[in-house]
mmCIF file of C-alpha atoms in Angstrom:
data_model
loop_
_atom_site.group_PDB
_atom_site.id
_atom_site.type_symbol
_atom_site.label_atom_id
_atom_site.label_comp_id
_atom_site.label_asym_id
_atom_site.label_seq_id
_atom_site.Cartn_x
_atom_site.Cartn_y
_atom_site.Cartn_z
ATOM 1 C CA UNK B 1 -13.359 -134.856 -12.484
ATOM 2 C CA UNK B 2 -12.005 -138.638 -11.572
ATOM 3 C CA UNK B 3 -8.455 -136.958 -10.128
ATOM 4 C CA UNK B 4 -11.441 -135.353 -8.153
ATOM 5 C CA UNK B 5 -13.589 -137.991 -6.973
ATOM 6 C CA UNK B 6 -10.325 -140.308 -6.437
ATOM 7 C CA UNK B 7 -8.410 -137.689 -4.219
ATOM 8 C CA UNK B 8 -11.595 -137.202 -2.403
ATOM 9 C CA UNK B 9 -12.184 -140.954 -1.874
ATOM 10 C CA UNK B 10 -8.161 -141.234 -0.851
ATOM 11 C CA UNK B 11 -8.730 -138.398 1.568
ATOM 12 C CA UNK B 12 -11.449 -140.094 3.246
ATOM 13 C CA UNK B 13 -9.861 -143.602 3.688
ATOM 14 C CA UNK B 14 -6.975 -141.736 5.667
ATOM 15 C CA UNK B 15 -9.120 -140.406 7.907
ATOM 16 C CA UNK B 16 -11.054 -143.627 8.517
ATOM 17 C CA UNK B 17 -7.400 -145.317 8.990
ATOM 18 C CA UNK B 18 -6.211 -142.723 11.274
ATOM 19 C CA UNK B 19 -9.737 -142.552 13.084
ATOM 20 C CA UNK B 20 -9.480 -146.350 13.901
ATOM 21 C CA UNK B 21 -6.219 -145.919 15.698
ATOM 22 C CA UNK B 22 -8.188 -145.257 18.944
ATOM 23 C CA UNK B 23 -7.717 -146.095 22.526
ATOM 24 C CA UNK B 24 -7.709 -149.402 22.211
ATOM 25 C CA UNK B 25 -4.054 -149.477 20.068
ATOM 26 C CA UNK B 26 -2.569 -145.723 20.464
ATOM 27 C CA UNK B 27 1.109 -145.569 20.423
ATOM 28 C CA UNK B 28 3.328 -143.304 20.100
ATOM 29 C CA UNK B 29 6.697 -143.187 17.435
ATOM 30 C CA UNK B 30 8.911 -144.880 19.926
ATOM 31 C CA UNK B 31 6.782 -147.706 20.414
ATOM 32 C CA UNK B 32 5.521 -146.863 24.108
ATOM 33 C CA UNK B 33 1.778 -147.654 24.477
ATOM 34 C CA UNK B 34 -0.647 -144.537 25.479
ATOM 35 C CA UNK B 35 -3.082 -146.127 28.148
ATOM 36 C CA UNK B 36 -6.726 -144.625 29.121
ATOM 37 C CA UNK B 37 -6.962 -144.781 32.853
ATOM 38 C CA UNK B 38 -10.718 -143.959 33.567
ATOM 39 C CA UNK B 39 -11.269 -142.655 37.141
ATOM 40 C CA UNK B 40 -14.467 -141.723 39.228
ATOM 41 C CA UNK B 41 -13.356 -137.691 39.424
ATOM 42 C CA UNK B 42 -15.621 -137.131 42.482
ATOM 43 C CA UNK B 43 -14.562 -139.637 45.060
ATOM 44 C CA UNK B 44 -12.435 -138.060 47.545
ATOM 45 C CA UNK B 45 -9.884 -139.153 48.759
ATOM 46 C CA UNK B 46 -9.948 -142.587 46.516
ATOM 47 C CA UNK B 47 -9.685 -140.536 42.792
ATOM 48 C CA UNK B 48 -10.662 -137.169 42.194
ATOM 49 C CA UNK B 49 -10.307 -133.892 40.313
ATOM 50 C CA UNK B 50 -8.387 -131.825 42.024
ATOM 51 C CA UNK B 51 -8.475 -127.536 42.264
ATOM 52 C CA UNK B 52 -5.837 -127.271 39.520
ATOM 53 C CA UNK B 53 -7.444 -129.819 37.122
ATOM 54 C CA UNK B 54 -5.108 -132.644 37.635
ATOM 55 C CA UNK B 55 -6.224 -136.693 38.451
ATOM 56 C CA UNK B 56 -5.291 -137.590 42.626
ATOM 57 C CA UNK B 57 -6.465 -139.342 45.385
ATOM 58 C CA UNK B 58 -5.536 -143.236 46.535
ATOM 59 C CA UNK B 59 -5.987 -145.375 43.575
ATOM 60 C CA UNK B 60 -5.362 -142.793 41.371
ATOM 61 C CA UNK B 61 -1.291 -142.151 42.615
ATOM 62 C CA UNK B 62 -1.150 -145.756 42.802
ATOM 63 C CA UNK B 63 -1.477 -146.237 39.252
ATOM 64 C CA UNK B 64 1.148 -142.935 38.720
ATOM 65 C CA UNK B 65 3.383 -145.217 40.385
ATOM 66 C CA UNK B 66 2.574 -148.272 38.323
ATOM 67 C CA UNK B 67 3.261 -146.025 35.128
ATOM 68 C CA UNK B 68 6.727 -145.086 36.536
ATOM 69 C CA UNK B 69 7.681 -148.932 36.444
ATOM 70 C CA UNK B 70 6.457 -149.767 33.217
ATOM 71 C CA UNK B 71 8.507 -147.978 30.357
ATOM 72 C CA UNK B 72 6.537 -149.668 27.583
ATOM 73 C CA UNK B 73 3.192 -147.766 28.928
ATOM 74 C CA UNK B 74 1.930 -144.176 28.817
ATOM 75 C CA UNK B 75 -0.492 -143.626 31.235
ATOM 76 C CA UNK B 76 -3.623 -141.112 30.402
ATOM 77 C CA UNK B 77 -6.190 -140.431 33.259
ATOM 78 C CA UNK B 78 -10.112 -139.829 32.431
ATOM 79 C CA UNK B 79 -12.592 -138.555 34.744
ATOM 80 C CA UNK B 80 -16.002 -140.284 34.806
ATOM 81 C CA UNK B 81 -18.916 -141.230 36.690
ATOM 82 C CA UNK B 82 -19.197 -144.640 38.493
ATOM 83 C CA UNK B 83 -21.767 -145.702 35.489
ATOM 84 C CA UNK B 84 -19.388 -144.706 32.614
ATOM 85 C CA UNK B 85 -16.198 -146.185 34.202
ATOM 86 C CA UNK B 86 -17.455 -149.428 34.528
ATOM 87 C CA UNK B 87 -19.386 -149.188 30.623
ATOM 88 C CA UNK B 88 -16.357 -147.376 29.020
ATOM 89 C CA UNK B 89 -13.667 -150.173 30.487
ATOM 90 C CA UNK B 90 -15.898 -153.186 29.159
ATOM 91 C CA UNK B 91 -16.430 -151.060 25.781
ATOM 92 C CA UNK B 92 -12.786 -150.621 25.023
ATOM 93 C CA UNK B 93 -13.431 -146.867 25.700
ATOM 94 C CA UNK B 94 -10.903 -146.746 28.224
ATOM 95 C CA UNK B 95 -8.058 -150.006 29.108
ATOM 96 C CA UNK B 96 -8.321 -149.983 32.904
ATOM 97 C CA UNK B 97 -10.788 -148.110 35.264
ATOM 98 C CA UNK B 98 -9.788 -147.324 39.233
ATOM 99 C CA UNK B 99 -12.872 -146.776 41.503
ATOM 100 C CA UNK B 100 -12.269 -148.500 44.658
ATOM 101 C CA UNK B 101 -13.385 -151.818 42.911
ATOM 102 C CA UNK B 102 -14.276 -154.595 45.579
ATOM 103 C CA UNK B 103 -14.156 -158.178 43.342
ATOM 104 C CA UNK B 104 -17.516 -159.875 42.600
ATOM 105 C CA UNK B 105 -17.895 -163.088 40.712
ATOM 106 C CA UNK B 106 -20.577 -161.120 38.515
ATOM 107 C CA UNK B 107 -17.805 -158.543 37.318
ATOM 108 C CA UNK B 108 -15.148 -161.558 36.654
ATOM 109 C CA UNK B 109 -17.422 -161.648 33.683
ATOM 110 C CA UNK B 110 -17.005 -158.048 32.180
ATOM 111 C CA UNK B 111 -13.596 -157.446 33.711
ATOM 112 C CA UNK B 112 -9.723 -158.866 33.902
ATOM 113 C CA UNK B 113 -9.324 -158.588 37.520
ATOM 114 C CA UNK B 114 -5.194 -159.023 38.250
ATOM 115 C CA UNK B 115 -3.200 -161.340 40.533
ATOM 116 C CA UNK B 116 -2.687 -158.492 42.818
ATOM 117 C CA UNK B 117 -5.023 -155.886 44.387
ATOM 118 C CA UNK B 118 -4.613 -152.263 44.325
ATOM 119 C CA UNK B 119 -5.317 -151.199 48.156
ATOM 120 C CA UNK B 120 -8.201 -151.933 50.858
ATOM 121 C CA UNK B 121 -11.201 -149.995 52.035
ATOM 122 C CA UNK B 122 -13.057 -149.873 55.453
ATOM 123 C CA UNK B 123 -16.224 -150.486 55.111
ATOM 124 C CA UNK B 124 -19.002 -149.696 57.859
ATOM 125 C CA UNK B 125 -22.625 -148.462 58.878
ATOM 126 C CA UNK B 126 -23.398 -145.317 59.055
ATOM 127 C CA UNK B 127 -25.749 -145.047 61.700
ATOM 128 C CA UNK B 128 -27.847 -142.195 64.154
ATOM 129 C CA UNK B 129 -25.567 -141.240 66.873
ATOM 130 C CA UNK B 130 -28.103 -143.062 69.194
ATOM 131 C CA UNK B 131 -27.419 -146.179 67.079
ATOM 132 C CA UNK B 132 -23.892 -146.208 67.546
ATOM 133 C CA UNK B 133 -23.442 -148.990 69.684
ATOM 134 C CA UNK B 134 -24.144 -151.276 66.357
ATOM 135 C CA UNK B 135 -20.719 -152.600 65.690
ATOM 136 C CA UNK B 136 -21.734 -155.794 63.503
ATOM 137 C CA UNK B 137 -24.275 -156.579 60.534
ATOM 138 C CA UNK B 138 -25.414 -159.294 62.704
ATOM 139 C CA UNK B 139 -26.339 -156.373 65.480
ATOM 140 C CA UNK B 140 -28.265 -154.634 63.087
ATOM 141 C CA UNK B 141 -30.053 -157.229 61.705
ATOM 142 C CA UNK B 142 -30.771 -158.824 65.208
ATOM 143 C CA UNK B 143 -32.198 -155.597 65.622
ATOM 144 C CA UNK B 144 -34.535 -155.486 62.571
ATOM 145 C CA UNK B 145 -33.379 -152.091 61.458
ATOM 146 C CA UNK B 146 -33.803 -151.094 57.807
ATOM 147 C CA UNK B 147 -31.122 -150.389 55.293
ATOM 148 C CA UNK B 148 -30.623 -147.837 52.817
ATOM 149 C CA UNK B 149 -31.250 -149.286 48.994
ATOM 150 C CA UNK B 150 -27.850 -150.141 47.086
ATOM 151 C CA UNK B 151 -27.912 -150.890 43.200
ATOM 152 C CA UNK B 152 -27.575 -154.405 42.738
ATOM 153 C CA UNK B 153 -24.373 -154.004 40.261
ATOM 154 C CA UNK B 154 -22.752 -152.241 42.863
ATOM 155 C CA UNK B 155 -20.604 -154.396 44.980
ATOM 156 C CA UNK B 156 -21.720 -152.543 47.958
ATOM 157 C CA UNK B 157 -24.844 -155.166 47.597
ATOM 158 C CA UNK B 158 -22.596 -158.485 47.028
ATOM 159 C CA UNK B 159 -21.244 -157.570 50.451
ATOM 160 C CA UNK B 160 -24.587 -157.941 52.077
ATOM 161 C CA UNK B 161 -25.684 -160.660 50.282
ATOM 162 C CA UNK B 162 -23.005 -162.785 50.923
ATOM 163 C CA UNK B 163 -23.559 -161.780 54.452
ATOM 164 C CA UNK B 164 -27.298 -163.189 54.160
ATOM 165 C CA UNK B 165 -26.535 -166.078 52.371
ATOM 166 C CA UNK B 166 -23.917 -166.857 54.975
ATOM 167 C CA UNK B 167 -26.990 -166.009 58.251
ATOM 168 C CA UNK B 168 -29.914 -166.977 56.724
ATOM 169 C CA UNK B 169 -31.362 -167.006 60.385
ATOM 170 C CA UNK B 170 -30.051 -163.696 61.004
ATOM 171 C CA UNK B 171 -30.305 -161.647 57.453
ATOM 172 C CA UNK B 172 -29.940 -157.541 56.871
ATOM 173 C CA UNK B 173 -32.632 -156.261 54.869
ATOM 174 C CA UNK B 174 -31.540 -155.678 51.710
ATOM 175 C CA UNK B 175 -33.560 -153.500 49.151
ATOM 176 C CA UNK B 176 -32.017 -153.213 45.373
ATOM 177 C CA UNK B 177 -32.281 -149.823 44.715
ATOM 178 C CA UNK B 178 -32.641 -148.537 41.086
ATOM 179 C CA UNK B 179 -29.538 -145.516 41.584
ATOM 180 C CA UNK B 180 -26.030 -147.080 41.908
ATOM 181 C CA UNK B 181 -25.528 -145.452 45.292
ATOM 182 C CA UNK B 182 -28.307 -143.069 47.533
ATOM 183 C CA UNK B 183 -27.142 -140.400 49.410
ATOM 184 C CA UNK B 184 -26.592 -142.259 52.736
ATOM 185 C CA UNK B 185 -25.739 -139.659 55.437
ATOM 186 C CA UNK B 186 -29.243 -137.853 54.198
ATOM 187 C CA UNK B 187 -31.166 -141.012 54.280
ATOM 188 C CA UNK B 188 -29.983 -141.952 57.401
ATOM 189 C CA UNK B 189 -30.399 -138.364 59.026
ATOM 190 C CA UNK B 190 -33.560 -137.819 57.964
ATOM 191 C CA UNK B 191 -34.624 -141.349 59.753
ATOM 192 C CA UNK B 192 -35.955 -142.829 56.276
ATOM 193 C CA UNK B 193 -33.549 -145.508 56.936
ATOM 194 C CA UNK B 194 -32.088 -146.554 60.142
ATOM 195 C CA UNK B 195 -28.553 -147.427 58.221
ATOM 196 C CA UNK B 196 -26.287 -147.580 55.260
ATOM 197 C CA UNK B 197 -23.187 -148.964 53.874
ATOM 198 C CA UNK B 198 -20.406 -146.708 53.200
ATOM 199 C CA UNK B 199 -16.822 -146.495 53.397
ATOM 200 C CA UNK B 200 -14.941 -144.460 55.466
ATOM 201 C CA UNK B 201 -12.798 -142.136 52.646
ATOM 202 C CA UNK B 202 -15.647 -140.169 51.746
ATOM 203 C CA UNK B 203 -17.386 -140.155 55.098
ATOM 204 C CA UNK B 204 -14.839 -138.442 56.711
ATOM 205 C CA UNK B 205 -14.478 -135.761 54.094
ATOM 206 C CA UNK B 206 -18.108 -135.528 53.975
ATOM 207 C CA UNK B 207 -19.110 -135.299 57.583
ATOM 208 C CA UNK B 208 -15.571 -134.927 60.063
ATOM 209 C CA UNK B 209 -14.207 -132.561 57.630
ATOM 210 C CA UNK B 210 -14.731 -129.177 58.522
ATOM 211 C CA UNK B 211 -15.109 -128.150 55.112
ATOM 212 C CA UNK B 212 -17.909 -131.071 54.427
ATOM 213 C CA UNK B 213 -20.541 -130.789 52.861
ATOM 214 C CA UNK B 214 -22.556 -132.283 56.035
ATOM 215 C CA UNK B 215 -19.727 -131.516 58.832
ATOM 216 C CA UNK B 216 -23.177 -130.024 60.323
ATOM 217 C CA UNK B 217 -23.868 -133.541 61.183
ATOM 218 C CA UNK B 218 -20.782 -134.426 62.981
ATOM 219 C CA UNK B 219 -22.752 -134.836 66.554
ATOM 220 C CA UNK B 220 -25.380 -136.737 64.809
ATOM 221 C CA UNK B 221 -24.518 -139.270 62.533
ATOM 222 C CA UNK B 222 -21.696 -142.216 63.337
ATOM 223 C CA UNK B 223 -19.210 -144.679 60.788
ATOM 224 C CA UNK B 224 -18.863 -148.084 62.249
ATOM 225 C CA UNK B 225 -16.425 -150.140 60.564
ATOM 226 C CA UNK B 226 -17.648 -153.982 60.229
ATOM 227 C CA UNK B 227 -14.648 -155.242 57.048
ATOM 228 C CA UNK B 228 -11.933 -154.248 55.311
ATOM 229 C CA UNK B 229 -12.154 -155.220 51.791
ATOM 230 C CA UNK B 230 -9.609 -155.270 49.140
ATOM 231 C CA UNK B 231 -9.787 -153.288 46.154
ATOM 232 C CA UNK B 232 -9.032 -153.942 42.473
ATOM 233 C CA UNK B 233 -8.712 -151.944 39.301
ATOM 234 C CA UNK B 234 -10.535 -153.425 36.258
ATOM 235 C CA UNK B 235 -9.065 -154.049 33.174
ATOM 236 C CA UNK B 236 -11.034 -154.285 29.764
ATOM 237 C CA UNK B 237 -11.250 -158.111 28.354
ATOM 238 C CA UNK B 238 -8.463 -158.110 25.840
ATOM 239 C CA UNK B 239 -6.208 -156.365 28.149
ATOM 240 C CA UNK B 240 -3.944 -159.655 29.734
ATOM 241 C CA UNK B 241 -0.618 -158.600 28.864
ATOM 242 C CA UNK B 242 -1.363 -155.111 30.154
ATOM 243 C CA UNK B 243 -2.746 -156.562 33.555
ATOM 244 C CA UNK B 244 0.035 -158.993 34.017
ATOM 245 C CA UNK B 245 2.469 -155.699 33.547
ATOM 246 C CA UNK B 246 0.919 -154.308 36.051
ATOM 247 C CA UNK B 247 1.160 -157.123 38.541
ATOM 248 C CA UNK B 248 4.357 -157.008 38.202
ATOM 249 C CA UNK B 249 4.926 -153.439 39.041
ATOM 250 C CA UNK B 250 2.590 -153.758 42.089
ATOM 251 C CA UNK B 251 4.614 -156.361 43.354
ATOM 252 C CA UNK B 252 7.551 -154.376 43.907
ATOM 253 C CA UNK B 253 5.690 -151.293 44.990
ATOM 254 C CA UNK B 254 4.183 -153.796 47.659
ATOM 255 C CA UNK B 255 7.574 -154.841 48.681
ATOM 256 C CA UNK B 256 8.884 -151.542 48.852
ATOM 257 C CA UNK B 257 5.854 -150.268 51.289
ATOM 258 C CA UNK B 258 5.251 -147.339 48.596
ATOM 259 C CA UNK B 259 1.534 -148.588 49.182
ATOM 260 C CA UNK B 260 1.480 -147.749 52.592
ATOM 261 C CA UNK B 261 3.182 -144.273 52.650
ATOM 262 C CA UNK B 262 0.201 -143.181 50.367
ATOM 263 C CA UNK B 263 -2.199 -145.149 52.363
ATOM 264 C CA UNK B 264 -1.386 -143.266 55.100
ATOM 265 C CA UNK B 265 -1.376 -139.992 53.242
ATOM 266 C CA UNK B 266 -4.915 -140.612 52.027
ATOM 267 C CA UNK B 267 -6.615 -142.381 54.413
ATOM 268 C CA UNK B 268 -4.917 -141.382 57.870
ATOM 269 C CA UNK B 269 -4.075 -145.020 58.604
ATOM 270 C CA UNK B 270 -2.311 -147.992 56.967
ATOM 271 C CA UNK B 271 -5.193 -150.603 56.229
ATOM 272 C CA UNK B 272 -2.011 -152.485 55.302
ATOM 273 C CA UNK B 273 -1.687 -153.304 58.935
ATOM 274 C CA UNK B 274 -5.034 -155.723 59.231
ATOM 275 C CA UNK B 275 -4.298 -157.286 56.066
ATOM 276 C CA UNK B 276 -3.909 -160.743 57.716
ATOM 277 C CA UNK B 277 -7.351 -160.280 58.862
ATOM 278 C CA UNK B 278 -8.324 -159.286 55.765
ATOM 279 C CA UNK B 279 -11.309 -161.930 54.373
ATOM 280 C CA UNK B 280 -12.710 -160.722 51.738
#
């Protein structure tokens, strides 16, 4: 009966060992390092799920690249929500997370953000087609038009607040809204709202697509760009040496224009080209 009880007992601390060899240390024999990459899986054409079950889109074959330059990493891709990306990266649950990340000093306190950023993203107003001649936030503020809530952890919101804080004369109305993101062509169709932030990846596969979901609304709702933002991935806390790998690889993938071609391929355009403009 004690061989009993002690194999039992032995059985169960190997499990417990080999059960707390999770994400945060998995290797494999040869000493390379298995990294989680979460990504938001329904965020076309910046990371999604594609028809034959395999991780795509912008960030996403950025970080594919990044893998291919760092021999010491093995590179795993997760699809997730917004909301679990952002959770599961400052858990542990997954090393790095790629969403189209704009930097806010509020994140700099969950998240390693690197030395070098991942891509950019035009961001506009989506607007009634009898709107469209508001180019500017300062137009549509001047103009006392309302604004679609944004969740006040999304960065969508730092954007317009820093806008306000910078035109306190001249402020957009900004309402924190208690979802991470509303559905801003509907809002803005419907006429509850006379705009919303967005950015133009998922607009145009939403609305000039012909296959979007509101291509319908292609004569009746507008994108006006007013930035282009960079974007970052975010890695967990404890992940430095990881992050400063990866800076490393971007570098040369930046000086090799590999950033570009698949800008171009995503996105229709290089964003690359107004970088100098860039602000933000």
């Amino acid at each position: 009966m004690k061989k009993i009880i002690s194999g039992i007992v032995l059985a169960f601390g190997l499990l417990a060992l080999l059960t707390g060899c999770g994400a945060d240390e998995a290797s494999s024999d040869s000493g390379v390092r298995k990294i989680k990459v979460a990504y938001d899986q329904a965020s076309k054409p910046i990371s999604w799920l594609d028809e034959n079950g395999n991780a795509t889109g912008y960030d996403v074959e950025v970080m594919k690249l990044v893998d291919e330059l760092l021999p010491d990493y093995e590179f795993e891709y997760v699809g997730t929500t917004n909301e679990d990306l952002l959770i599961g990266v400052t858990q542990g649950k997954y090393h790095v997370g790629v969403k189209n990340a704009f930097w806010t000093e509020e994140r700099t306190k969950k998240f390693i953000y690197p030395e070098e950023f991942l891509g950019l993203s035009s961001t506009g107003l989506v607007l009634k087609k009898e709107n469209e001649h508001i180019k500017t936030l300062e137009q549509f503020a001047s103009e006392n038009m309302t604004l679609a809530p944004i969740a006040a952890n999304n960065a969508q919101y730092t954007v317009i607040d820093e806008y306000n804080k910078a035109n306190p004369d001249n402020p957009v109305k900004l309402q924190a809204g208690d979802a991470f993101s509303v559905d801003v062509i509907q809002w803005v169709n419907e006429g509850r709202v006379d705009g919303g932030v967005s950015i133009e990846g998922p607009f145009e596969k939403q609305v000039l697509a012909e296959d979007g979901p509101y291509h319908n609304l292609v004569d009746e709702v507008v994108y006006n760009e007013f930035a282009v933002i960079k974007t970052w991935p975010l890695f967990n806390k404890e992940e430095q040496k990881f992050a400063d790998a990866y800076d490393e690889a971007i570098k040369k993938l930046k000086e090799d224009k590999k950033l570009n071609e698949l800008m171009k391929q995503f996105y229709g355009r290089d964003l690359f080209e107004v970088l100098e403009k860039v602000e933000r």
